[in-house]
Amino acid sequence: GHIVRNWKVRWFVLLQDKLLYYKIEGGKKEPSPKGRILLDGCTITCPCLEYENRPLLIKLKTKTNTDYFLECCSREERDSWALDITGAIHAGHPVQVQELHRMKNSFKLLENISLHHIVERMCDSSTGIKLTRNLQQGNRYKETFTGSAVVDWLISNSFAVSRFEAVTLASMLMEENFIKPVGSRSTEATRYSDLSEQFLDDSTALYMFAESSKKNISSKEELQLNISELSGTIVKQGFLVKQGHKRKNWKVRRFVLRADPAFLHYYDPTKEENRPVGGFSLRGCLVSALEDNGVPAGVKGNVQGNLFKIITKNDIHYYIQASSKAERAQWIEAIKPLT
């Protein structure tokens, strides 16, 4: 409410240029609207984290600087309303509407992303993620946050533009031991789910900062770089998941594919410096997709789906996972001509 700042249930109707809201009496909406929000010149914030105990908010600011806070019943409903309202705001600009729908399902993380910077922002006492006590299965956990709260925070702070993208980023934070799962819901997902489903966008899955999140993690992998390796033209780059050679664990790495000379390097996204932690020449390599039915030979852990393999001319096997079949095909098509 604008005068008395209380919260009341209203029935909303979205039109092309305005959002109407009605009072509900006896389970039915009244015939005339109680009020309206003109969408011309509006800005929308979703998720809106201004109210700590109300995580399902949409904020609308009109061009006359009036703020409206709308609370939904679920994250799915909130995100659906936000997308449709945003589409109505930009209804006169069809290109922008198409871009909004593309962003909803986008997967394009920032190229120079720093996980250290994200964690520093998350730990900030005023603007960071809110820590709460939680009781789960008889265990009391201090200073925890939920998976869905992490996703909301990453989107709200412009580290991601879609929930899928935010989950991928949160998975990177967990893989690199900045955050860790606590409680049965999130730890079971880590043990038994596919790699892409180990971090849960869920309000019952609990996480907390790991001790190492406040320390600089130094990589054990060392690489003697030849300057000529990094002189080639960048053909393709992006985030993929790679199996380690020694511990056989899986970690998110930023891959950069170069031509003339043809090299594939991978970078640790937790590092501030722009220095590869590994790489190899593509001359004489073999690259192929792996079957999606079951865990292929050579792959450790419960990891399957969207995998491909690169075998170097020295018979070193690299196992890599993409986020989708389409992305896997794009990487294979980009690598093959350089082998």
PDB file of N, CA, C and O in Angstrom, residues 207-234:
ATOM      1  N   TYR A 207      23.054 -23.864   1.800  1.00  0.00           N
ATOM      2  CA  TYR A 207      24.472 -23.722   1.495  1.00  0.00           C
ATOM      3  C   TYR A 207      25.087 -22.733   2.479  1.00  0.00           C
ATOM      4  O   TYR A 207      24.385 -21.951   3.132  1.00  0.00           O
ATOM      5  N   MET A 208      26.407 -22.771   2.581  1.00  0.00           N
ATOM      6  CA  MET A 208      27.116 -21.804   3.406  1.00  0.00           C
ATOM      7  C   MET A 208      28.487 -21.543   2.785  1.00  0.00           C
ATOM      8  O   MET A 208      28.935 -22.289   1.909  1.00  0.00           O
ATOM      9  N   PHE A 209      29.128 -20.471   3.220  1.00  0.00           N
ATOM     10  CA  PHE A 209      30.461 -20.178   2.721  1.00  0.00           C
ATOM     11  C   PHE A 209      31.444 -21.210   3.261  1.00  0.00           C
ATOM     12  O   PHE A 209      31.425 -21.546   4.447  1.00  0.00           O
ATOM     13  N   ALA A 210      32.317 -21.706   2.375  1.00  0.00           N
ATOM     14  CA  ALA A 210      33.375 -22.605   2.812  1.00  0.00           C
ATOM     15  C   ALA A 210      34.506 -21.781   3.410  1.00  0.00           C
ATOM     16  O   ALA A 210      34.655 -20.593   3.110  1.00  0.00           O
ATOM     17  N   GLU A 211      35.304 -22.414   4.271  1.00  0.00           N
ATOM     18  CA  GLU A 211      36.410 -21.704   4.903  1.00  0.00           C
ATOM     19  C   GLU A 211      37.371 -21.148   3.867  1.00  0.00           C
ATOM     20  O   GLU A 211      37.941 -20.070   4.031  1.00  0.00           O
ATOM     21  N   SER A 212      37.553 -21.902   2.788  1.00  0.00           N
ATOM     22  CA  SER A 212      38.518 -21.486   1.772  1.00  0.00           C
ATOM     23  C   SER A 212      38.036 -20.300   0.952  1.00  0.00           C
ATOM     24  O   SER A 212      38.792 -19.727   0.188  1.00  0.00           O
ATOM     25  N   SER A 213      36.744 -19.921   1.117  1.00  0.00           N
ATOM     26  CA  SER A 213      36.223 -18.832   0.303  1.00  0.00           C
ATOM     27  C   SER A 213      36.871 -17.501   0.642  1.00  0.00           C
ATOM     28  O   SER A 213      36.854 -16.574  -0.148  1.00  0.00           O
ATOM     29  N   LYS A 214      37.462 -17.408   1.837  1.00  0.00           N
ATOM     30  CA  LYS A 214      38.102 -16.156   2.239  1.00  0.00           C
ATOM     31  C   LYS A 214      39.615 -16.205   2.041  1.00  0.00           C
ATOM     32  O   LYS A 214      40.341 -15.332   2.470  1.00  0.00           O
ATOM     33  N   LYS A 215      40.081 -17.271   1.418  1.00  0.00           N
ATOM     34  CA  LYS A 215      41.511 -17.410   1.158  1.00  0.00           C
ATOM     35  C   LYS A 215      41.735 -17.452  -0.338  1.00  0.00           C
ATOM     36  O   LYS A 215      40.858 -17.804  -1.107  1.00  0.00           O
ATOM     37  N   ASN A 216      42.910 -17.119  -0.754  1.00  0.00           N
ATOM     38  CA  ASN A 216      43.266 -17.261  -2.162  1.00  0.00           C
ATOM     39  C   ASN A 216      43.693 -18.693  -2.410  1.00  0.00           C
ATOM     40  O   ASN A 216      44.643 -19.175  -1.819  1.00  0.00           O
ATOM     41  N   ILE A 217      42.960 -19.382  -3.278  1.00  0.00           N
ATOM     42  CA  ILE A 217      43.277 -20.772  -3.581  1.00  0.00           C
ATOM     43  C   ILE A 217      44.321 -20.802  -4.684  1.00  0.00           C
ATOM     44  O   ILE A 217      44.120 -20.251  -5.754  1.00  0.00           O
ATOM     45  N   SER A 218      45.449 -21.431  -4.416  1.00  0.00           N
ATOM     46  CA  SER A 218      46.497 -21.510  -5.424  1.00  0.00           C
ATOM     47  C   SER A 218      46.394 -22.843  -6.150  1.00  0.00           C
ATOM     48  O   SER A 218      46.241 -23.880  -5.528  1.00  0.00           O
ATOM     49  N   SER A 219      46.473 -22.793  -7.454  1.00  0.00           N
ATOM     50  CA  SER A 219      46.371 -24.010  -8.250  1.00  0.00           C
ATOM     51  C   SER A 219      47.650 -24.819  -8.152  1.00  0.00           C
ATOM     52  O   SER A 219      48.748 -24.274  -8.130  1.00  0.00           O
ATOM     53  N   LYS A 220      47.512 -26.146  -8.102  1.00  0.00           N
ATOM     54  CA  LYS A 220      48.677 -27.026  -8.080  1.00  0.00           C
ATOM     55  C   LYS A 220      49.199 -27.274  -9.491  1.00  0.00           C
ATOM     56  O   LYS A 220      50.289 -27.788  -9.675  1.00  0.00           O
ATOM     57  N   GLU A 221      48.352 -26.916 -10.477  1.00  0.00           N
ATOM     58  CA  GLU A 221      48.782 -27.114 -11.850  1.00  0.00           C
ATOM     59  C   GLU A 221      49.721 -25.985 -12.256  1.00  0.00           C
ATOM     60  O   GLU A 221      49.440 -24.815 -12.027  1.00  0.00           O
ATOM     61  N   GLU A 222      50.867 -26.315 -12.820  1.00  0.00           N
ATOM     62  CA  GLU A 222      51.814 -25.325 -13.278  1.00  0.00           C
ATOM     63  C   GLU A 222      52.025 -25.505 -14.769  1.00  0.00           C
ATOM     64  O   GLU A 222      52.013 -26.612 -15.286  1.00  0.00           O
ATOM     65  N   LEU A 223      52.230 -24.390 -15.460  1.00  0.00           N
ATOM     66  CA  LEU A 223      52.378 -24.456 -16.901  1.00  0.00           C
ATOM     67  C   LEU A 223      53.484 -23.523 -17.345  1.00  0.00           C
ATOM     68  O   LEU A 223      53.492 -22.344 -16.997  1.00  0.00           O
ATOM     69  N   GLN A 224      54.456 -24.077 -18.031  1.00  0.00           N
ATOM     70  CA  GLN A 224      55.502 -23.266 -18.629  1.00  0.00           C
ATOM     71  C   GLN A 224      54.986 -22.794 -19.988  1.00  0.00           C
ATOM     72  O   GLN A 224      54.882 -23.568 -20.924  1.00  0.00           O
ATOM     73  N   LEU A 225      54.633 -21.528 -20.056  1.00  0.00           N
ATOM     74  CA  LEU A 225      53.989 -21.020 -21.255  1.00  0.00           C
ATOM     75  C   LEU A 225      54.997 -20.574 -22.302  1.00  0.00           C
ATOM     76  O   LEU A 225      55.982 -19.913 -21.985  1.00  0.00           O
ATOM     77  N   ASN A 226      54.729 -20.950 -23.504  1.00  0.00           N
ATOM     78  CA  ASN A 226      55.463 -20.435 -24.642  1.00  0.00           C
ATOM     79  C   ASN A 226      54.632 -19.288 -25.205  1.00  0.00           C
ATOM     80  O   ASN A 226      53.457 -19.449 -25.501  1.00  0.00           O
ATOM     81  N   ILE A 227      55.239 -18.109 -25.326  1.00  0.00           N
ATOM     82  CA  ILE A 227      54.498 -16.925 -25.760  1.00  0.00           C
ATOM     83  C   ILE A 227      53.790 -17.162 -27.093  1.00  0.00           C
ATOM     84  O   ILE A 227      52.668 -16.703 -27.316  1.00  0.00           O
ATOM     85  N   SER A 228      54.410 -17.937 -27.989  1.00  0.00           N
ATOM     86  CA  SER A 228      53.812 -18.166 -29.311  1.00  0.00           C
ATOM     87  C   SER A 228      52.489 -18.915 -29.211  1.00  0.00           C
ATOM     88  O   SER A 228      51.617 -18.768 -30.071  1.00  0.00           O
ATOM     89  N   GLU A 229      52.321 -19.725 -28.148  1.00  0.00           N
ATOM     90  CA  GLU A 229      51.062 -20.464 -27.972  1.00  0.00           C
ATOM     91  C   GLU A 229      49.866 -19.524 -27.874  1.00  0.00           C
ATOM     92  O   GLU A 229      48.763 -19.854 -28.304  1.00  0.00           O
ATOM     93  N   LEU A 230      50.077 -18.371 -27.267  1.00  0.00           N
ATOM     94  CA  LEU A 230      48.972 -17.442 -26.998  1.00  0.00           C
ATOM     95  C   LEU A 230      48.864 -16.350 -28.052  1.00  0.00           C
ATOM     96  O   LEU A 230      48.114 -15.392 -27.873  1.00  0.00           O
ATOM     97  N   SER A 231      49.618 -16.486 -29.132  1.00  0.00           N
ATOM     98  CA  SER A 231      49.637 -15.434 -30.151  1.00  0.00           C
ATOM     99  C   SER A 231      48.605 -15.652 -31.250  1.00  0.00           C
ATOM    100  O   SER A 231      48.400 -14.790 -32.096  1.00  0.00           O
ATOM    101  N   GLY A 232      47.959 -16.826 -31.250  1.00  0.00           N
ATOM    102  CA  GLY A 232      47.010 -17.132 -32.310  1.00  0.00           C
ATOM    103  C   GLY A 232      45.719 -16.344 -32.197  1.00  0.00           C
ATOM    104  O   GLY A 232      45.406 -15.748 -31.159  1.00  0.00           O
ATOM    105  N   THR A 233      44.961 -16.356 -33.273  1.00  0.00           N
ATOM    106  CA  THR A 233      43.663 -15.683 -33.309  1.00  0.00           C
ATOM    107  C   THR A 233      42.643 -16.489 -32.511  1.00  0.00           C
ATOM    108  O   THR A 233      42.520 -17.711 -32.699  1.00  0.00           O
ATOM    109  N   ILE A 234      41.904 -15.831 -31.635  1.00  0.00           N
ATOM    110  CA  ILE A 234      40.878 -16.521 -30.847  1.00  0.00           C
ATOM    111  C   ILE A 234      39.691 -16.860 -31.755  1.00  0.00           C
ATOM    112  O   ILE A 234      39.080 -15.984 -32.360  1.00  0.00           O
TER     113      ILE A 234
END
